[in-house]
CSV table of N, CA and C in Angstrom, one decimal:
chain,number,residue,atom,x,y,z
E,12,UNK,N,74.8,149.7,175.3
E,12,UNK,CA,76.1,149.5,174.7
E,12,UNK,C,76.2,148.0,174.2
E,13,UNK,N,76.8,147.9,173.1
E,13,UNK,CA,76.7,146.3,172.4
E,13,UNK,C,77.8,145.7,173.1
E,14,UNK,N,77.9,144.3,173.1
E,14,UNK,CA,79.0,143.8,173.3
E,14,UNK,C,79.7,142.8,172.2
E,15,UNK,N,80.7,142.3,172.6
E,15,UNK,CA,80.7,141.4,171.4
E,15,UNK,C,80.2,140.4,171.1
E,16,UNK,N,79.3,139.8,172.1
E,16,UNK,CA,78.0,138.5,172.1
E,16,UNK,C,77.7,139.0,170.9
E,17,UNK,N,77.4,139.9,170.3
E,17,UNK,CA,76.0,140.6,169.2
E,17,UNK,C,76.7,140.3,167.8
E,18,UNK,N,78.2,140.0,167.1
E,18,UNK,CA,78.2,140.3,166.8
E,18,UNK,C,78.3,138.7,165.7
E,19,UNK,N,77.9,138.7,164.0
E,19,UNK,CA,77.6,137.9,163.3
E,19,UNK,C,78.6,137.4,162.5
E,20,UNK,N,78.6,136.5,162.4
E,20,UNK,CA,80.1,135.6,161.5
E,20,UNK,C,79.9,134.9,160.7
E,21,UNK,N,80.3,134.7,159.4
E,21,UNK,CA,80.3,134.1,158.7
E,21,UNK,C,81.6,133.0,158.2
E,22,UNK,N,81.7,132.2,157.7
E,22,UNK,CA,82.9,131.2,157.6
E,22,UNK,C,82.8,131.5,155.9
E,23,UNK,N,83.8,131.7,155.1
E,23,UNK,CA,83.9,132.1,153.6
E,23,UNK,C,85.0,131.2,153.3
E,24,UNK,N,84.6,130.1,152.5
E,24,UNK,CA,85.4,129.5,151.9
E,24,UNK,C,86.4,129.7,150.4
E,25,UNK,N,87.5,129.8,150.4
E,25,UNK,CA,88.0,130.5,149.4
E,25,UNK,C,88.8,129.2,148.8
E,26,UNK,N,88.6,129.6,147.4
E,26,UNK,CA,88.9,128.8,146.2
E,26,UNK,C,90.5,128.8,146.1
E,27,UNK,N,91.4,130.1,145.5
E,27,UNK,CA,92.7,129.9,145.8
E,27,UNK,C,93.0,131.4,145.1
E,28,UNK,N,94.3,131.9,145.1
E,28,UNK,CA,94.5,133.1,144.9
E,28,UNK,C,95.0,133.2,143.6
E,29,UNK,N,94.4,132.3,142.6
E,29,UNK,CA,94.7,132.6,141.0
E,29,UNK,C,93.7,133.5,140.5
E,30,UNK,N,92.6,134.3,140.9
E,30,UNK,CA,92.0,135.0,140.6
E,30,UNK,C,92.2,136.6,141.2
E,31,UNK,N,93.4,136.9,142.1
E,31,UNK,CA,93.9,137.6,142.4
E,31,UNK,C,95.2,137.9,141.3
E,32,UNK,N,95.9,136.5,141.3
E,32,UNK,CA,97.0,137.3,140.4
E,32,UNK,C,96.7,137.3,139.1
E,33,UNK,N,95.3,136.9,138.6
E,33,UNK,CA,95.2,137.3,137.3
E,33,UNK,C,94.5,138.9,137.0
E,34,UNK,N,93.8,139.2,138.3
E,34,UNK,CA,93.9,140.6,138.5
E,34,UNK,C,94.8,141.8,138.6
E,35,UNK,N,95.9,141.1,139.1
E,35,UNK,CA,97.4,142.1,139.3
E,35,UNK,C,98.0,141.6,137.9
E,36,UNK,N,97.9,140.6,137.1
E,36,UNK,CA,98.3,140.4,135.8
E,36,UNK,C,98.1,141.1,134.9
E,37,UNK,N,96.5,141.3,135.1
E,37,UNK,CA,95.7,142.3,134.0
E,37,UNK,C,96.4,144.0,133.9
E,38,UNK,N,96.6,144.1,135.6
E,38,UNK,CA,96.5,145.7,135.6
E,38,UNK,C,98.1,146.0,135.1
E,39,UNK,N,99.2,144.6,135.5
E,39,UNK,CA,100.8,145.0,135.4
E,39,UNK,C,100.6,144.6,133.5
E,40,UNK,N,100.0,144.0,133.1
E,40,UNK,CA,100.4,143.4,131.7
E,40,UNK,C,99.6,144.7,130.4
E,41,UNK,N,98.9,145.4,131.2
E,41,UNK,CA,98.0,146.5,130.7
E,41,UNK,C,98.9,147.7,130.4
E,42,UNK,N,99.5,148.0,131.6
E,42,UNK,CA,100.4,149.3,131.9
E,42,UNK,C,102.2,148.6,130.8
E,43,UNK,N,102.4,147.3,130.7
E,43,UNK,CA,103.1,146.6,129.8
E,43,UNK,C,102.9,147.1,128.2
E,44,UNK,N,101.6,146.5,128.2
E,44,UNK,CA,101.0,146.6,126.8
E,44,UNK,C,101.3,147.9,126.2
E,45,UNK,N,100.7,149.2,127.6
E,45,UNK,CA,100.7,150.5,126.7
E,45,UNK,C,102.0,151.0,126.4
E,46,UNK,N,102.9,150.3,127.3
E,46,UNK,CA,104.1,151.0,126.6
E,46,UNK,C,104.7,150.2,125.8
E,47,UNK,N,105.0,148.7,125.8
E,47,UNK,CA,105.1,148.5,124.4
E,47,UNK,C,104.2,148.7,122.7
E,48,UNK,N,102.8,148.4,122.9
E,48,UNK,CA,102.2,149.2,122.0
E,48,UNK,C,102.3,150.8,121.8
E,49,UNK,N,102.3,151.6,122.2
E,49,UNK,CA,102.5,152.9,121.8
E,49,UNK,C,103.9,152.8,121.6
E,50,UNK,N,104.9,152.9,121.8
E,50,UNK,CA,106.4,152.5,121.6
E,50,UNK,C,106.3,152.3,120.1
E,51,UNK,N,105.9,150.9,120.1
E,51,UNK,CA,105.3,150.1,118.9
E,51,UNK,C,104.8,151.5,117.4
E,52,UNK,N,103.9,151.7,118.0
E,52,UNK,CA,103.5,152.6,117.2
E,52,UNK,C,104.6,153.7,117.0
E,53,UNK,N,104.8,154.3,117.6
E,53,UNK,CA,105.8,155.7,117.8
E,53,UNK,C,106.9,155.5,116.6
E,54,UNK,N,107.4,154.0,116.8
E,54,UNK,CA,108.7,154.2,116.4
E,54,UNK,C,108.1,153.6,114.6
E,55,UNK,N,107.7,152.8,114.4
E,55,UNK,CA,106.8,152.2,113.4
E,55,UNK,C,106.1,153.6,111.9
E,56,UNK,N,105.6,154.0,113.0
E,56,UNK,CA,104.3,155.1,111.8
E,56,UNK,C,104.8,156.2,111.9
E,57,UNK,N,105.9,156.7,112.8
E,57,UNK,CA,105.5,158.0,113.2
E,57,UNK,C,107.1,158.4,113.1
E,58,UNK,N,107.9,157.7,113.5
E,58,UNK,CA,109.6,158.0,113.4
E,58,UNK,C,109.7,157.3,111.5
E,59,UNK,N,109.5,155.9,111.3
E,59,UNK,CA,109.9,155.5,110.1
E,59,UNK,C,109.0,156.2,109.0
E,60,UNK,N,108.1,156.3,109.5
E,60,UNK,CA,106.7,156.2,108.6
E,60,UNK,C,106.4,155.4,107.6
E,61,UNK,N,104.8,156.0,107.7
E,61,UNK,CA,104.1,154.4,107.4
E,61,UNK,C,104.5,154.4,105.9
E,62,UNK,N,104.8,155.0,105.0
E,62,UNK,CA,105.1,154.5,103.5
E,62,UNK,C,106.6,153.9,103.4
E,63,UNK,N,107.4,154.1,104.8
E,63,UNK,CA,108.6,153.5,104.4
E,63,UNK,C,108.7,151.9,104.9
E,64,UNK,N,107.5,151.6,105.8
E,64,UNK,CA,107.4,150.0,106.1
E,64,UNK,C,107.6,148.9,105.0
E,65,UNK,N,108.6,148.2,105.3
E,65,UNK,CA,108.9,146.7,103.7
E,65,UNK,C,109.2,145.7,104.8
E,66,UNK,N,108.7,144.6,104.0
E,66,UNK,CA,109.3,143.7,104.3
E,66,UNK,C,110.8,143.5,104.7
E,67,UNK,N,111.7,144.1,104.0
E,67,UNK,CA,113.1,144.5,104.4
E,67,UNK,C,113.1,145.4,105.5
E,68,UNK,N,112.5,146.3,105.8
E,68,UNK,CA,113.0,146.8,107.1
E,68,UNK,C,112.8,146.2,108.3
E,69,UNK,N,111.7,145.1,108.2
E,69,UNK,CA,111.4,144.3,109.0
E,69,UNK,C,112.2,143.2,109.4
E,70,UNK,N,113.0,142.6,108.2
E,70,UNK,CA,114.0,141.7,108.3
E,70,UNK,C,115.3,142.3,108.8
E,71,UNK,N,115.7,143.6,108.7
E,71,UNK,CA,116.8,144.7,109.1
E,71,UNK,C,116.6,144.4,110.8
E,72,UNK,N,115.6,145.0,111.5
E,72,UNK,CA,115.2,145.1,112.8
E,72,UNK,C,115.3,143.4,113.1
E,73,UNK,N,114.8,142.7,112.6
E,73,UNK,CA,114.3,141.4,113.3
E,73,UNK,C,116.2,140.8,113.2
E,74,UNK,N,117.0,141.7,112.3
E,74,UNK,CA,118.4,140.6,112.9
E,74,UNK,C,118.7,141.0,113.8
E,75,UNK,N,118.8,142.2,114.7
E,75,UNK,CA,118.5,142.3,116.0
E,75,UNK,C,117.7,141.4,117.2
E,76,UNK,N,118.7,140.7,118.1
E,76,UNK,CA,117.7,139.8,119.3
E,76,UNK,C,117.3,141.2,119.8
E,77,UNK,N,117.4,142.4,120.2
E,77,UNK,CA,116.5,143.3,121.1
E,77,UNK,C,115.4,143.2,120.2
E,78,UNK,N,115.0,143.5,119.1
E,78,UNK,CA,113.7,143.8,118.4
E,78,UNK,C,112.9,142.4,118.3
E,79,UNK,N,113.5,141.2,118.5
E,79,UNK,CA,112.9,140.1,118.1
E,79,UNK,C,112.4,139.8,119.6
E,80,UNK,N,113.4,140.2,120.9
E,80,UNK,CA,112.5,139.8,122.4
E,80,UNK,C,111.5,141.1,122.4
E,81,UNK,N,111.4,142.4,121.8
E,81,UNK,CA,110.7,143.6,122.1
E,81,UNK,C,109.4,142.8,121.4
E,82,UNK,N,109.2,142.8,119.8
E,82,UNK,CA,108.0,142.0,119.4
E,82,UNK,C,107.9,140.5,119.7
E,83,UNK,N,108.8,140.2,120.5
E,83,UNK,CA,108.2,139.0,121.5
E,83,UNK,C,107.5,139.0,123.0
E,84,UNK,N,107.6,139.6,123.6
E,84,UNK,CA,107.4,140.7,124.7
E,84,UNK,C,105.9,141.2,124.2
E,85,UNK,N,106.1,141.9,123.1
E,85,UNK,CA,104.6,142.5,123.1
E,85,UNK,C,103.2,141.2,122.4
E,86,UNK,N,104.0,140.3,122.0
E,86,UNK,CA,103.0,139.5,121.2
E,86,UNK,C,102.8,138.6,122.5
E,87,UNK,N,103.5,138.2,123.4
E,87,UNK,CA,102.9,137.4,124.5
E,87,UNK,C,102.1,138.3,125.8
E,88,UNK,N,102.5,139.7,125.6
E,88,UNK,CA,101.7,140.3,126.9
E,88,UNK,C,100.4,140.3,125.9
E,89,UNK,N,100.1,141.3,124.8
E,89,UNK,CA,98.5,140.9,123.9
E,89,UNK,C,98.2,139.6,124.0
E,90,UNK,N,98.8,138.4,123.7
E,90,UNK,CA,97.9,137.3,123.7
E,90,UNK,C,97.4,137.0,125.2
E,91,UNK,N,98.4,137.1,126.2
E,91,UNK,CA,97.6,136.9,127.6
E,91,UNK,C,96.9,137.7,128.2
E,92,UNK,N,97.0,139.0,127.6
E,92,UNK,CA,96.3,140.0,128.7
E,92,UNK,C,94.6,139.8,127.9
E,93,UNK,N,94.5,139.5,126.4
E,93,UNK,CA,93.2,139.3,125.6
E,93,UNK,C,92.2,138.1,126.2
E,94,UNK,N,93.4,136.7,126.6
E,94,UNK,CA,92.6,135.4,126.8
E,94,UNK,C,92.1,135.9,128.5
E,95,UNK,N,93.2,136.5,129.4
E,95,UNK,CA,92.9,136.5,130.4
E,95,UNK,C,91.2,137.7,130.7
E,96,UNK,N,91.2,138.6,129.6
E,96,UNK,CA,89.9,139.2,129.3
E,96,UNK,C,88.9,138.4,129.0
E,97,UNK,N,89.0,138.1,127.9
E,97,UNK,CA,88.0,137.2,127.5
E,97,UNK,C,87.4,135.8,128.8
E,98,UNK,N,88.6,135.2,129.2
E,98,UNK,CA,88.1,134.4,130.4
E,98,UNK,C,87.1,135.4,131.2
E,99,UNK,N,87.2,136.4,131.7
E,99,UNK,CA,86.5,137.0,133.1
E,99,UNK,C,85.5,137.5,131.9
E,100,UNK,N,85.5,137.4,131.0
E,100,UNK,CA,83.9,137.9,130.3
E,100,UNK,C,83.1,136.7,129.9
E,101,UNK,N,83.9,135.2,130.0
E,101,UNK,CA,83.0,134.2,129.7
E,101,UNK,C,82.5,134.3,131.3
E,102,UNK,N,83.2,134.1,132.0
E,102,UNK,CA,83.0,133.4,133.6
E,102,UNK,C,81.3,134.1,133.9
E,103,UNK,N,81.6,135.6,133.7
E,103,UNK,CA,80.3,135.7,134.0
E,103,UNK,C,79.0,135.8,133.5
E,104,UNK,N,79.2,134.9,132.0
E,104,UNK,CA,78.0,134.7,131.4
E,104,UNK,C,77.8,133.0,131.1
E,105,UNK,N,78.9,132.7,131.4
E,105,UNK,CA,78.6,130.9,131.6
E,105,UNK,C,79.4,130.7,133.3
E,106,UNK,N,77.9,129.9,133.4
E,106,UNK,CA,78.0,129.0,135.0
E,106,UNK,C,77.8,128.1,135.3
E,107,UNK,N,78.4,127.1,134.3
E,107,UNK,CA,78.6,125.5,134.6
E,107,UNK,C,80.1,125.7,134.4
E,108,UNK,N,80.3,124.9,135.8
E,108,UNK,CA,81.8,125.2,136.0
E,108,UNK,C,82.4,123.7,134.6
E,109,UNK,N,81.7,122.7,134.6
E,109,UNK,CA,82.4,122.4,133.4
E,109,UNK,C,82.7,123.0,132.0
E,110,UNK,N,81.9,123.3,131.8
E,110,UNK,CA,81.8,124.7,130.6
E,110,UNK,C,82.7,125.4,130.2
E,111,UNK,N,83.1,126.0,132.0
E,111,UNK,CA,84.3,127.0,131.8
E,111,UNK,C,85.4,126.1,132.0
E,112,UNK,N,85.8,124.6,132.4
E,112,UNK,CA,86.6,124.1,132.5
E,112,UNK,C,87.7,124.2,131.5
E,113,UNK,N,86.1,123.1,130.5
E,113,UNK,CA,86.6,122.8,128.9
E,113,UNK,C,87.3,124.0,127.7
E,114,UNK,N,86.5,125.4,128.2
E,114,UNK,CA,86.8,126.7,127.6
E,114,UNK,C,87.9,127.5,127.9
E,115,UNK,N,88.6,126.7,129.5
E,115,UNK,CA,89.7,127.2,130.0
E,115,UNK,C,90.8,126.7,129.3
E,116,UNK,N,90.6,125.5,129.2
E,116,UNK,CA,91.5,123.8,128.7
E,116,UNK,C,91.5,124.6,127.4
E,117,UNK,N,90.5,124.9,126.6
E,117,UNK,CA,91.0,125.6,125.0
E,117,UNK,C,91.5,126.9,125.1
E,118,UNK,N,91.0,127.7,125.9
E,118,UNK,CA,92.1,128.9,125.7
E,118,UNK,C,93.4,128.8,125.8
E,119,UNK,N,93.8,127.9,126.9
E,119,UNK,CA,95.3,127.8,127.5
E,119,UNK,C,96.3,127.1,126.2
E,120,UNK,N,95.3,125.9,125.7
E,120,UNK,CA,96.1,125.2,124.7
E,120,UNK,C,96.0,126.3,123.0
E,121,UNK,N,95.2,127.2,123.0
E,121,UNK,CA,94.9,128.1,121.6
E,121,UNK,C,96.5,129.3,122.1
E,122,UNK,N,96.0,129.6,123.6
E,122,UNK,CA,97.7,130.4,123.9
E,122,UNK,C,99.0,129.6,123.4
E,123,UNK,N,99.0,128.5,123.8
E,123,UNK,CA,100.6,127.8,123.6
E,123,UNK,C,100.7,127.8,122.6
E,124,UNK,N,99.5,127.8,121.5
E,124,UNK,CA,99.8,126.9,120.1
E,124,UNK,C,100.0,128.6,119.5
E,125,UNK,N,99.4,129.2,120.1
E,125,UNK,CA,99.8,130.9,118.9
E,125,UNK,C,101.0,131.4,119.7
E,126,UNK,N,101.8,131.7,120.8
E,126,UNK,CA,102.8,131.4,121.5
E,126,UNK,C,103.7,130.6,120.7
E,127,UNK,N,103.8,129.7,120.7
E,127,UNK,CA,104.6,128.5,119.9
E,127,UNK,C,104.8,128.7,118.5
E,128,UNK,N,104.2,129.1,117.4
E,128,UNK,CA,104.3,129.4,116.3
E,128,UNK,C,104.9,130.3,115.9
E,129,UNK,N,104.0,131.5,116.6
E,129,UNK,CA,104.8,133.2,116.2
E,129,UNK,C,106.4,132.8,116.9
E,130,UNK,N,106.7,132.4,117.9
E,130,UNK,CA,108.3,132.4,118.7
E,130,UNK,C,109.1,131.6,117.2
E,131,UNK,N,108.2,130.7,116.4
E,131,UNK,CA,109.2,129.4,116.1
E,131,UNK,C,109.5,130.9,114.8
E,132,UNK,N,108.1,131.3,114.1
E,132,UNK,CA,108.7,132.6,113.0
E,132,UNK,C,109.4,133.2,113.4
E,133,UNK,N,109.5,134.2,114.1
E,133,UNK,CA,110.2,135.1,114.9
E,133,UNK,C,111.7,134.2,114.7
E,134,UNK,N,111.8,133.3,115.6
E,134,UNK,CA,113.2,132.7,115.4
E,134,UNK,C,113.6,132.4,114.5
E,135,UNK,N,113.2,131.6,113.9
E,135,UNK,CA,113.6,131.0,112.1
E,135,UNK,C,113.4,132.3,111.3
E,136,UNK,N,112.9,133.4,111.7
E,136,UNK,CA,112.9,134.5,110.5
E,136,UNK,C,114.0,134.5,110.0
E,137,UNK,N,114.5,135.0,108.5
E,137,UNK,CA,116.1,134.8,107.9
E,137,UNK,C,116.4,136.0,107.8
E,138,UNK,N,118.2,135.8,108.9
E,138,UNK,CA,118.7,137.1,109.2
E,138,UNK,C,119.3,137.6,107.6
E,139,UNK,N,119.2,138.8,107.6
E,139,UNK,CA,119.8,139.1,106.6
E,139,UNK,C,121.1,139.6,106.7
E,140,UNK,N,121.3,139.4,104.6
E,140,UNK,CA,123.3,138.9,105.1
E,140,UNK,C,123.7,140.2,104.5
């Protein structure tokens, strides 16, 4: 019969738990995405249809704040749920942690600046009168 003298231990040093919540990010911002993109779609191609899309019906919807936080909502869950993919598909083909520092440091600042732009359109869009 064994005792517990036998048994083997290891000490595992852990980094921090941002690679956990970008895994609960992925899965909550995925199940996000599908329903705002299909929504997206539904109401777009399939309720308006696609020959009735103008520039004006877009400016119709966008004088609505619901439609302007709904395609605000969906343009920041796609841009983060894409960078936060693409991070976990560099990580495991580059392994100089500076590498992925510097490629972190540009994604995060390529997020804010396409974040930042689309919000300032979005908001400056001209309501119509």
């Amino acid at each position: 019969m064994a005792t517990a003298q036998n048994k083997t231990t290891k000490n595992v040093e852990t980094r921090s738990n941002f690679e956990r919540y970008a895994y609960l990010f992925m899965r909550l911002s995925g199940i996000s995405l599908l329903l705002l993109a299909v929504g997206h779609v539904i109401i777009n191609l399939v309720l308006t249809g696609v020959h009735n899309l103008s520039l004006q019906l877009v400016a119709d919807r966008w004088s609505s704040w619901g439609w302007r936080v709904y395609s605000m909502l969906l343009l920041i869950f796609a841009v983060t749920h894409g960078y936060n993919g693409l991070r976990n598909i560099l990580a495991d083909y580059i392994h100089n942690e500076k590498a992925m520092k510097a490629i972190n440091v540009f994604l995060v600042i390529f997020i804010i600046v396409t974040i930042g732009w689309s919000t300032v359109a979005l908001i400056s869009f001209p309501m119509p009168s």
